[in-house]
PDB file of C-alpha atoms in Angstrom:
ATOM      1  CA  GLY A  27      53.669 107.056 266.590  1.00  0.00           C
ATOM      2  CA  SER A  28      56.999 107.738 265.015  1.00  0.00           C
ATOM      3  CA  ASN A  29      58.659 104.967 267.095  1.00  0.00           C
ATOM      4  CA  GLU A  30      56.171 102.354 266.362  1.00  0.00           C
ATOM      5  CA  VAL A  31      57.921  99.152 265.404  1.00  0.00           C
ATOM      6  CA  LEU A  32      55.327  96.420 265.463  1.00  0.00           C
ATOM      7  CA  LYS A  33      51.816  96.864 264.062  1.00  0.00           C
ATOM      8  CA  GLY A  34      48.836  94.403 264.139  1.00  0.00           C
ATOM      9  CA  ILE A  35      50.695  91.185 264.442  1.00  0.00           C
ATOM     10  CA  ASN A  36      48.911  87.897 265.079  1.00  0.00           C
ATOM     11  CA  LEU A  37      51.126  84.804 264.888  1.00  0.00           C
ATOM     12  CA  THR A  38      50.245  81.375 266.348  1.00  0.00           C
ATOM     13  CA  ALA A  39      52.750  78.739 266.896  1.00  0.00           C
ATOM     14  CA  HIS A  40      51.902  75.171 267.770  1.00  0.00           C
ATOM     15  CA  LYS A  41      53.625  72.763 270.088  1.00  0.00           C
ATOM     16  CA  GLY A  42      56.570  71.107 268.395  1.00  0.00           C
ATOM     17  CA  ASP A  43      56.648  73.698 265.612  1.00  0.00           C
ATOM     18  CA  VAL A  44      59.700  75.355 264.554  1.00  0.00           C
ATOM     19  CA  VAL A  45      58.715  78.775 263.301  1.00  0.00           C
ATOM     20  CA  SER A  46      61.316  80.995 261.514  1.00  0.00           C
ATOM     21  CA  ILE A  47      60.916  84.675 261.494  1.00  0.00           C
ATOM     22  CA  ILE A  48      62.670  86.350 258.531  1.00  0.00           C
ATOM     23  CA  GLY A  49      62.935  89.847 257.193  1.00  0.00           C
ATOM     24  CA  SER A  50      65.670  92.426 256.697  1.00  0.00           C
ATOM     25  CA  SER A  51      67.385  94.322 259.548  1.00  0.00           C
ATOM     26  CA  GLY A  52      65.008  96.776 261.318  1.00  0.00           C
ATOM     27  CA  SER A  53      61.763  94.870 260.312  1.00  0.00           C
ATOM     28  CA  GLY A  54      60.938  94.213 263.994  1.00  0.00           C
ATOM     29  CA  LYS A  55      61.784  90.474 264.161  1.00  0.00           C
ATOM     30  CA  SER A  56      63.963  90.745 267.337  1.00  0.00           C
ATOM     31  CA  THR A  57      61.537  93.287 268.925  1.00  0.00           C
ATOM     32  CA  PHE A  58      58.668  90.790 268.366  1.00  0.00           C
ATOM     33  CA  LEU A  59      60.721  88.005 270.196  1.00  0.00           C
ATOM     34  CA  ARG A  60      61.408  90.347 273.046  1.00  0.00           C
ATOM     35  CA  CYS A  61      57.729  91.248 273.324  1.00  0.00           C
ATOM     36  CA  ILE A  62      56.860  87.497 273.714  1.00  0.00           C
ATOM     37  CA  ASN A  63      59.486  87.354 276.428  1.00  0.00           C
ATOM     38  CA  LEU A  64      58.240  90.541 277.946  1.00  0.00           C
ATOM     39  CA  LEU A  65      61.727  91.977 277.666  1.00  0.00           C
ATOM     40  CA  GLU A  66      59.847  94.880 275.873  1.00  0.00           C
ATOM     41  CA  THR A  67      56.319  95.731 276.394  1.00  0.00           C
ATOM     42  CA  PRO A  68      54.204  96.917 273.416  1.00  0.00           C
ATOM     43  CA  THR A  69      52.881 100.539 273.703  1.00  0.00           C
ATOM     44  CA  SER A  70      49.344  99.227 272.821  1.00  0.00           C
ATOM     45  CA  GLY A  71      47.641  96.085 272.314  1.00  0.00           C
ATOM     46  CA  ASP A  72      47.641  92.947 274.463  1.00  0.00           C
ATOM     47  CA  VAL A  73      50.097  90.068 274.769  1.00  0.00           C
ATOM     48  CA  TYR A  74      48.685  86.680 275.472  1.00  0.00           C
ATOM     49  CA  VAL A  75      50.897  83.721 276.461  1.00  0.00           C
ATOM     50  CA  HIS A  76      49.446  80.395 276.557  1.00  0.00           C
ATOM     51  CA  GLY A  77      46.071  82.087 276.500  1.00  0.00           C
ATOM     52  CA  GLU A  78      46.770  84.212 279.517  1.00  0.00           C
ATOM     53  CA  LEU A  79      46.608  88.027 279.324  1.00  0.00           C
ATOM     54  CA  ILE A  80      49.602  89.859 280.576  1.00  0.00           C
ATOM     55  CA  ARG A  81      48.169  92.607 282.623  1.00  0.00           C
ATOM     56  CA  MET A  82      49.694  96.091 282.045  1.00  0.00           C
ATOM     57  CA  LYS A  83      50.084  99.393 284.086  1.00  0.00           C
ATOM     58  CA  ASP A  84      51.581 102.657 283.398  1.00  0.00           C
ATOM     59  CA  ASP A  85      54.754 103.260 285.559  1.00  0.00           C
ATOM     60  CA  LYS A  86      55.886 106.686 286.826  1.00  0.00           C
ATOM     61  CA  SER A  87      57.545 107.755 283.511  1.00  0.00           C
ATOM     62  CA  GLY A  88      54.236 106.834 281.671  1.00  0.00           C
ATOM     63  CA  GLU A  89      55.711 103.743 280.153  1.00  0.00           C
ATOM     64  CA  ARG A  90      53.269 100.733 279.926  1.00  0.00           C
ATOM     65  CA  VAL A  91      54.839  97.768 281.890  1.00  0.00           C
ATOM     66  CA  PRO A  92      53.514  94.533 283.035  1.00  0.00           C
ATOM     67  CA  ALA A  93      51.622  95.036 286.250  1.00  0.00           C
ATOM     68  CA  ASP A  94      52.385  91.740 288.125  1.00  0.00           C
ATOM     69  CA  ALA A  95      56.144  90.739 288.428  1.00  0.00           C
ATOM     70  CA  LYS A  96      55.010  87.235 289.732  1.00  0.00           C
ATOM     71  CA  GLN A  97      52.962  86.756 286.502  1.00  0.00           C
ATOM     72  CA  VAL A  98      55.908  87.857 284.344  1.00  0.00           C
ATOM     73  CA  ALA A  99      58.393  85.595 286.346  1.00  0.00           C
ATOM     74  CA  ARG A 100      55.968  82.611 285.892  1.00  0.00           C
ATOM     75  CA  ILE A 101      55.415  83.283 282.123  1.00  0.00           C
ATOM     76  CA  ARG A 102      59.160  83.721 281.557  1.00  0.00           C
ATOM     77  CA  SER A 103      59.864  80.308 283.362  1.00  0.00           C
ATOM     78  CA  ARG A 104      58.035  78.839 280.413  1.00  0.00           C
ATOM     79  CA  LEU A 105      59.899  80.703 277.737  1.00  0.00           C
ATOM     80  CA  ALA A 106      63.606  80.592 277.405  1.00  0.00           C
ATOM     81  CA  MET A 107      65.659  82.816 275.112  1.00  0.00           C
ATOM     82  CA  VAL A 108      68.983  82.216 273.251  1.00  0.00           C
ATOM     83  CA  PHE A 109      70.713  85.305 272.069  1.00  0.00           C
ATOM     84  CA  GLN A 110      73.067  85.899 269.190  1.00  0.00           C
ATOM     85  CA  SER A 111      75.742  86.932 271.644  1.00  0.00           C
ATOM     86  CA  PHE A 112      76.674  84.070 274.165  1.00  0.00           C
ATOM     87  CA  ASN A 113      75.626  85.625 277.455  1.00  0.00           C
ATOM     88  CA  LEU A 114      77.481  82.886 279.625  1.00  0.00           C
ATOM     89  CA  TRP A 115      79.040  83.442 282.976  1.00  0.00           C
ATOM     90  CA  SER A 116      82.672  83.542 282.171  1.00  0.00           C
ATOM     91  CA  HIS A 117      83.849  82.870 285.691  1.00  0.00           C
ATOM     92  CA  MET A 118      81.836  79.624 285.834  1.00  0.00           C
ATOM     93  CA  THR A 119      82.622  76.332 284.353  1.00  0.00           C
ATOM     94  CA  VAL A 120      80.410  74.761 281.651  1.00  0.00           C
ATOM     95  CA  LEU A 121      78.616  72.680 284.215  1.00  0.00           C
ATOM     96  CA  GLN A 122      78.206  75.536 286.618  1.00  0.00           C
ATOM     97  CA  ASN A 123      76.622  77.672 283.974  1.00  0.00           C
ATOM     98  CA  ILE A 124      73.964  75.122 283.458  1.00  0.00           C
ATOM     99  CA  ILE A 125      73.139  74.383 287.186  1.00  0.00           C
ATOM    100  CA  GLU A 126      73.255  77.991 288.441  1.00  0.00           C
ATOM    101  CA  VAL A 127      69.662  78.993 287.747  1.00  0.00           C
ATOM    102  CA  PRO A 128      68.074  75.589 288.654  1.00  0.00           C
ATOM    103  CA  VAL A 129      69.988  75.432 291.911  1.00  0.00           C
ATOM    104  CA  HIS A 130      69.805  78.968 293.209  1.00  0.00           C
ATOM    105  CA  VAL A 131      66.656  80.301 291.537  1.00  0.00           C
ATOM    106  CA  LEU A 132      64.482  77.211 290.985  1.00  0.00           C
ATOM    107  CA  LYS A 133      65.845  75.502 294.071  1.00  0.00           C
ATOM    108  CA  VAL A 134      66.361  72.124 292.366  1.00  0.00           C
ATOM    109  CA  PRO A 135      68.459  69.943 294.710  1.00  0.00           C
ATOM    110  CA  ARG A 136      72.050  70.305 293.652  1.00  0.00           C
ATOM    111  CA  GLN A 137      72.698  66.620 292.826  1.00  0.00           C
ATOM    112  CA  GLU A 138      69.516  66.419 290.747  1.00  0.00           C
ATOM    113  CA  ALA A 139      70.595  69.562 288.913  1.00  0.00           C
ATOM    114  CA  ILE A 140      74.092  68.135 288.214  1.00  0.00           C
ATOM    115  CA  GLU A 141      72.580  64.829 286.828  1.00  0.00           C
ATOM    116  CA  LYS A 142      70.305  66.631 284.537  1.00  0.00           C
ATOM    117  CA  ALA A 143      73.029  68.990 283.406  1.00  0.00           C
ATOM    118  CA  GLU A 144      75.345  66.125 282.575  1.00  0.00           C
ATOM    119  CA  ALA A 145      72.647  64.595 280.615  1.00  0.00           C
ATOM    120  CA  LEU A 146      72.182  67.883 278.614  1.00  0.00           C
ATOM    121  CA  LEU A 147      75.886  68.101 277.992  1.00  0.00           C
ATOM    122  CA  HIS A 148      75.845  64.613 276.478  1.00  0.00           C
ATOM    123  CA  ARG A 149      72.913  65.836 274.320  1.00  0.00           C
ATOM    124  CA  VAL A 150      74.666  68.932 273.033  1.00  0.00           C
ATOM    125  CA  GLY A 151      78.036  67.193 272.737  1.00  0.00           C
ATOM    126  CA  LEU A 152      79.931  69.007 275.582  1.00  0.00           C
ATOM    127  CA  TYR A 153      80.069  66.335 278.320  1.00  0.00           C
ATOM    128  CA  GLU A 154      83.900  66.039 277.983  1.00  0.00           C
ATOM    129  CA  ARG A 155      84.191  69.918 278.469  1.00  0.00           C
ATOM    130  CA  ARG A 156      82.104  70.120 281.524  1.00  0.00           C
ATOM    131  CA  ASP A 157      84.989  71.533 283.689  1.00  0.00           C
ATOM    132  CA  TYR A 158      86.183  74.025 281.031  1.00  0.00           C
ATOM    133  CA  TYR A 159      85.465  77.805 281.184  1.00  0.00           C
ATOM    134  CA  PRO A 160      83.363  79.430 278.479  1.00  0.00           C
ATOM    135  CA  GLY A 161      86.489  81.302 277.144  1.00  0.00           C
ATOM    136  CA  HIS A 162      88.115  77.922 276.248  1.00  0.00           C
ATOM    137  CA  LEU A 163      85.194  76.887 274.016  1.00  0.00           C
ATOM    138  CA  SER A 164      84.696  77.668 270.396  1.00  0.00           C
ATOM    139  CA  GLY A 165      81.797  79.963 269.315  1.00  0.00           C
ATOM    140  CA  GLY A 166      79.669  76.918 268.288  1.00  0.00           C
ATOM    141  CA  GLN A 167      80.395  75.224 271.550  1.00  0.00           C
ATOM    142  CA  GLN A 168      79.385  78.393 273.454  1.00  0.00           C
ATOM    143  CA  GLN A 169      76.118  78.508 271.670  1.00  0.00           C
ATOM    144  CA  ARG A 170      75.380  74.867 272.281  1.00  0.00           C
ATOM    145  CA  LEU A 171      76.077  75.567 276.011  1.00  0.00           C
ATOM    146  CA  CYS A 172      73.707  78.619 275.832  1.00  0.00           C
ATOM    147  CA  ILE A 173      70.982  76.249 274.476  1.00  0.00           C
ATOM    148  CA  ALA A 174      71.779  73.498 277.138  1.00  0.00           C
ATOM    149  CA  ARG A 175      71.364  76.190 279.817  1.00  0.00           C
ATOM    150  CA  THR A 176      68.194  77.253 278.251  1.00  0.00           C
ATOM    151  CA  ILE A 177      66.682  73.771 278.397  1.00  0.00           C
ATOM    152  CA  ALA A 178      67.867  73.251 282.052  1.00  0.00           C
ATOM    153  CA  VAL A 179      65.045  75.476 283.322  1.00  0.00           C
ATOM    154  CA  ASN A 180      62.302  73.336 281.626  1.00  0.00           C
ATOM    155  CA  PRO A 181      60.846  75.780 279.220  1.00  0.00           C
ATOM    156  CA  GLU A 182      57.959  74.961 276.917  1.00  0.00           C
ATOM    157  CA  VAL A 183      59.004  77.465 274.260  1.00  0.00           C
ATOM    158  CA  ILE A 184      62.572  78.380 273.115  1.00  0.00           C
ATOM    159  CA  LEU A 185      63.068  81.747 271.495  1.00  0.00           C
ATOM    160  CA  MET A 186      66.281  82.113 269.438  1.00  0.00           C
ATOM    161  CA  ASP A 187      67.485  85.421 268.148  1.00  0.00           C
ATOM    162  CA  GLU A 188      69.892  84.887 265.398  1.00  0.00           C
ATOM    163  CA  PRO A 189      71.654  82.035 267.114  1.00  0.00           C
ATOM    164  CA  CYS A 190      74.099  81.230 264.339  1.00  0.00           C
ATOM    165  CA  SER A 191      75.052  84.649 263.139  1.00  0.00           C
ATOM    166  CA  ALA A 192      78.480  84.566 264.637  1.00  0.00           C
ATOM    167  CA  LEU A 193      79.107  80.858 263.775  1.00  0.00           C
ATOM    168  CA  ASP A 194      80.825  79.131 260.843  1.00  0.00           C
ATOM    169  CA  PRO A 195      78.892  76.706 258.573  1.00  0.00           C
ATOM    170  CA  ILE A 196      79.984  73.514 260.471  1.00  0.00           C
ATOM    171  CA  ALA A 197      79.029  75.037 263.853  1.00  0.00           C
ATOM    172  CA  THR A 198      75.771  76.262 262.260  1.00  0.00           C
ATOM    173  CA  ALA A 199      74.858  72.781 261.050  1.00  0.00           C
ATOM    174  CA  LYS A 200      75.443  71.280 264.482  1.00  0.00           C
ATOM    175  CA  ILE A 201      73.052  73.930 266.042  1.00  0.00           C
ATOM    176  CA  GLU A 202      70.498  73.170 263.228  1.00  0.00           C
ATOM    177  CA  GLU A 203      70.738  69.522 264.058  1.00  0.00           C
ATOM    178  CA  LEU A 204      70.079  70.440 267.688  1.00  0.00           C
ATOM    179  CA  ILE A 205      67.089  72.571 266.805  1.00  0.00           C
ATOM    180  CA  ALA A 206      65.511  69.613 264.836  1.00  0.00           C
ATOM    181  CA  GLU A 207      66.096  67.320 267.851  1.00  0.00           C
ATOM    182  CA  LEU A 208      64.749  69.661 270.331  1.00  0.00           C
ATOM    183  CA  SER A 209      61.599  70.492 268.226  1.00  0.00           C
ATOM    184  CA  GLU A 210      60.230  67.068 269.372  1.00  0.00           C
ATOM    185  CA  ASN A 211      59.983  68.361 272.861  1.00  0.00           C
ATOM    186  CA  TYR A 212      59.787  72.203 272.527  1.00  0.00           C
ATOM    187  CA  THR A 213      58.115  74.806 270.530  1.00  0.00           C
ATOM    188  CA  ILE A 214      60.845  76.906 268.986  1.00  0.00           C
ATOM    189  CA  ALA A 215      60.774  80.317 267.239  1.00  0.00           C
ATOM    190  CA  ILE A 216      63.955  81.439 265.595  1.00  0.00           C
ATOM    191  CA  VAL A 217      64.742  84.788 264.118  1.00  0.00           C
ATOM    192  CA  THR A 218      67.128  84.339 261.372  1.00  0.00           C
ATOM    193  CA  HIS A 219      68.700  86.404 258.615  1.00  0.00           C
ATOM    194  CA  SER A 220      69.392  83.424 256.597  1.00  0.00           C
ATOM    195  CA  MET A 221      66.596  82.150 254.412  1.00  0.00           C
ATOM    196  CA  GLN A 222      68.507  78.928 253.755  1.00  0.00           C
ATOM    197  CA  GLN A 223      68.383  78.341 257.556  1.00  0.00           C
ATOM    198  CA  ALA A 224      64.779  79.104 257.680  1.00  0.00           C
ATOM    199  CA  ALA A 225      64.009  76.608 254.839  1.00  0.00           C
ATOM    200  CA  ARG A 226      66.153  73.910 256.494  1.00  0.00           C
ATOM    201  CA  VAL A 227      64.918  74.194 260.099  1.00  0.00           C
ATOM    202  CA  SER A 228      61.332  75.237 260.251  1.00  0.00           C
ATOM    203  CA  GLN A 229      57.823  74.005 259.516  1.00  0.00           C
ATOM    204  CA  ARG A 230      56.468  77.544 259.327  1.00  0.00           C
ATOM    205  CA  THR A 231      57.910  80.833 258.309  1.00  0.00           C
ATOM    206  CA  ALA A 232      56.814  84.390 258.984  1.00  0.00           C
ATOM    207  CA  TYR A 233      57.985  87.328 256.969  1.00  0.00           C
ATOM    208  CA  PHE A 234      58.162  90.750 258.737  1.00  0.00           C
ATOM    209  CA  HIS A 235      58.537  93.987 256.788  1.00  0.00           C
ATOM    210  CA  LEU A 236      58.805  97.363 258.527  1.00  0.00           C
ATOM    211  CA  GLY A 237      57.193  96.101 261.562  1.00  0.00           C
ATOM    212  CA  ARG A 238      54.341  94.270 259.867  1.00  0.00           C
ATOM    213  CA  LEU A 239      53.757  90.525 259.632  1.00  0.00           C
ATOM    214  CA  ILE A 240      53.358  90.308 255.930  1.00  0.00           C
ATOM    215  CA  GLU A 241      52.817  86.616 255.628  1.00  0.00           C
ATOM    216  CA  VAL A 242      53.090  83.481 257.666  1.00  0.00           C
ATOM    217  CA  ASN A 243      52.598  80.059 256.183  1.00  0.00           C
ATOM    218  CA  ASP A 244      54.112  76.577 255.842  1.00  0.00           C
ATOM    219  CA  THR A 245      57.776  77.253 255.140  1.00  0.00           C
ATOM    220  CA  GLU A 246      57.801  75.422 251.815  1.00  0.00           C
ATOM    221  CA  ARG A 247      54.929  77.364 250.672  1.00  0.00           C
ATOM    222  CA  VAL A 248      56.406  80.750 251.658  1.00  0.00           C
ATOM    223  CA  PHE A 249      59.529  79.974 249.753  1.00  0.00           C
ATOM    224  CA  THR A 250      57.963  78.253 246.645  1.00  0.00           C
ATOM    225  CA  ASN A 251      54.623  80.068 246.418  1.00  0.00           C
ATOM    226  CA  PRO A 252      54.556  83.445 248.471  1.00  0.00           C
ATOM    227  CA  GLN A 253      51.125  84.943 248.660  1.00  0.00           C
ATOM    228  CA  HIS A 254      52.373  88.500 248.977  1.00  0.00           C
ATOM    229  CA  LYS A 255      54.483  90.484 246.423  1.00  0.00           C
ATOM    230  CA  LEU A 256      56.675  91.942 249.341  1.00  0.00           C
ATOM    231  CA  THR A 257      57.431  88.277 250.480  1.00  0.00           C
ATOM    232  CA  GLU A 258      58.245  87.391 246.882  1.00  0.00           C
ATOM    233  CA  ALA A 259      60.534  90.343 246.505  1.00  0.00           C
ATOM    234  CA  TYR A 260      62.483  89.580 249.638  1.00  0.00           C
ATOM    235  CA  ILE A 261      62.931  85.874 249.048  1.00  0.00           C
ATOM    236  CA  THR A 262      63.965  86.313 245.472  1.00  0.00           C
ATOM    237  CA  GLY A 263      66.560  88.902 246.489  1.00  0.00           C
ATOM    238  CA  ARG A 264      64.933  91.986 244.822  1.00  0.00           C
ATOM    239  CA  PHE A 265      65.392  93.847 248.140  1.00  0.00           C
ATOM    240  CA  GLY A 266      66.696  92.997 251.528  1.00  0.00           C
TER     241      GLY A 266
END
C-alpha cells in the first residue's frame, strides 16, 4: 500500500546487546520501535516478543489492533521506552516521577519503591535533586530522570528513540556512559541519527532505508566493511 512504512524486517537482539538503528529521517526507524512496543500495529505480518505471538484482531474501523489488552500490558511491562522529548510529569518531583508507576500501577509498597528510586537516582547522578521539579533540571538531567523512571518498572528491554537529539555533547556523553552501564543488565535498542553515537555505544547496528532493513551486523563491521552499497553510501555521507 501507499502508506506502507516497514517491509519484511527481521531483526534479533540478544540479551545485553546494545543495538543501534540508523538511517535517514523517514526510513522507518521510530515506527519500528513503536511496533515492538505495540504503540503501532503493523498492517500485516506478525509481531513476536520473547517468542510470544501478539494476537491481532480488526477493530470497528477495520484497523488491525492487538486482540488482548492484558497480553499487551504484560508485554509492555517487559519493554520500556525512552523518548526524544522528556515526557515527565512536571507537577511531580524527581522522586515522585520515579515511584508513580511502581506504587500506583504495579502496587509496589511505597517504602520499597522509594528505596529503589533513591538507588536509581544515585545511579543516574540525580540523588541530590530528588525534591526538584523537572522544570528545574537541565535537558540532560531530565533525560537521565526519564531513564531512571524507565528502569524503575523492571523492564528487560529498553527502547530509546533519539534520546540525545536535544542534548549538548557533555549531556550526551553522560547518557552514553549510562547506556554502557545499563547494557550489563538490559537489552537496549537505540534509534539514533548520529552514526558516531551508534559506533560508540552499540555492539550491533541495523541500517534502515525507506522502510527496509538493509543490513544488520556487528557495529564495527557495518562501519568498516558494509555489505550493501546503500549502507556504504549512507555511512560515507553520499546521501542521508
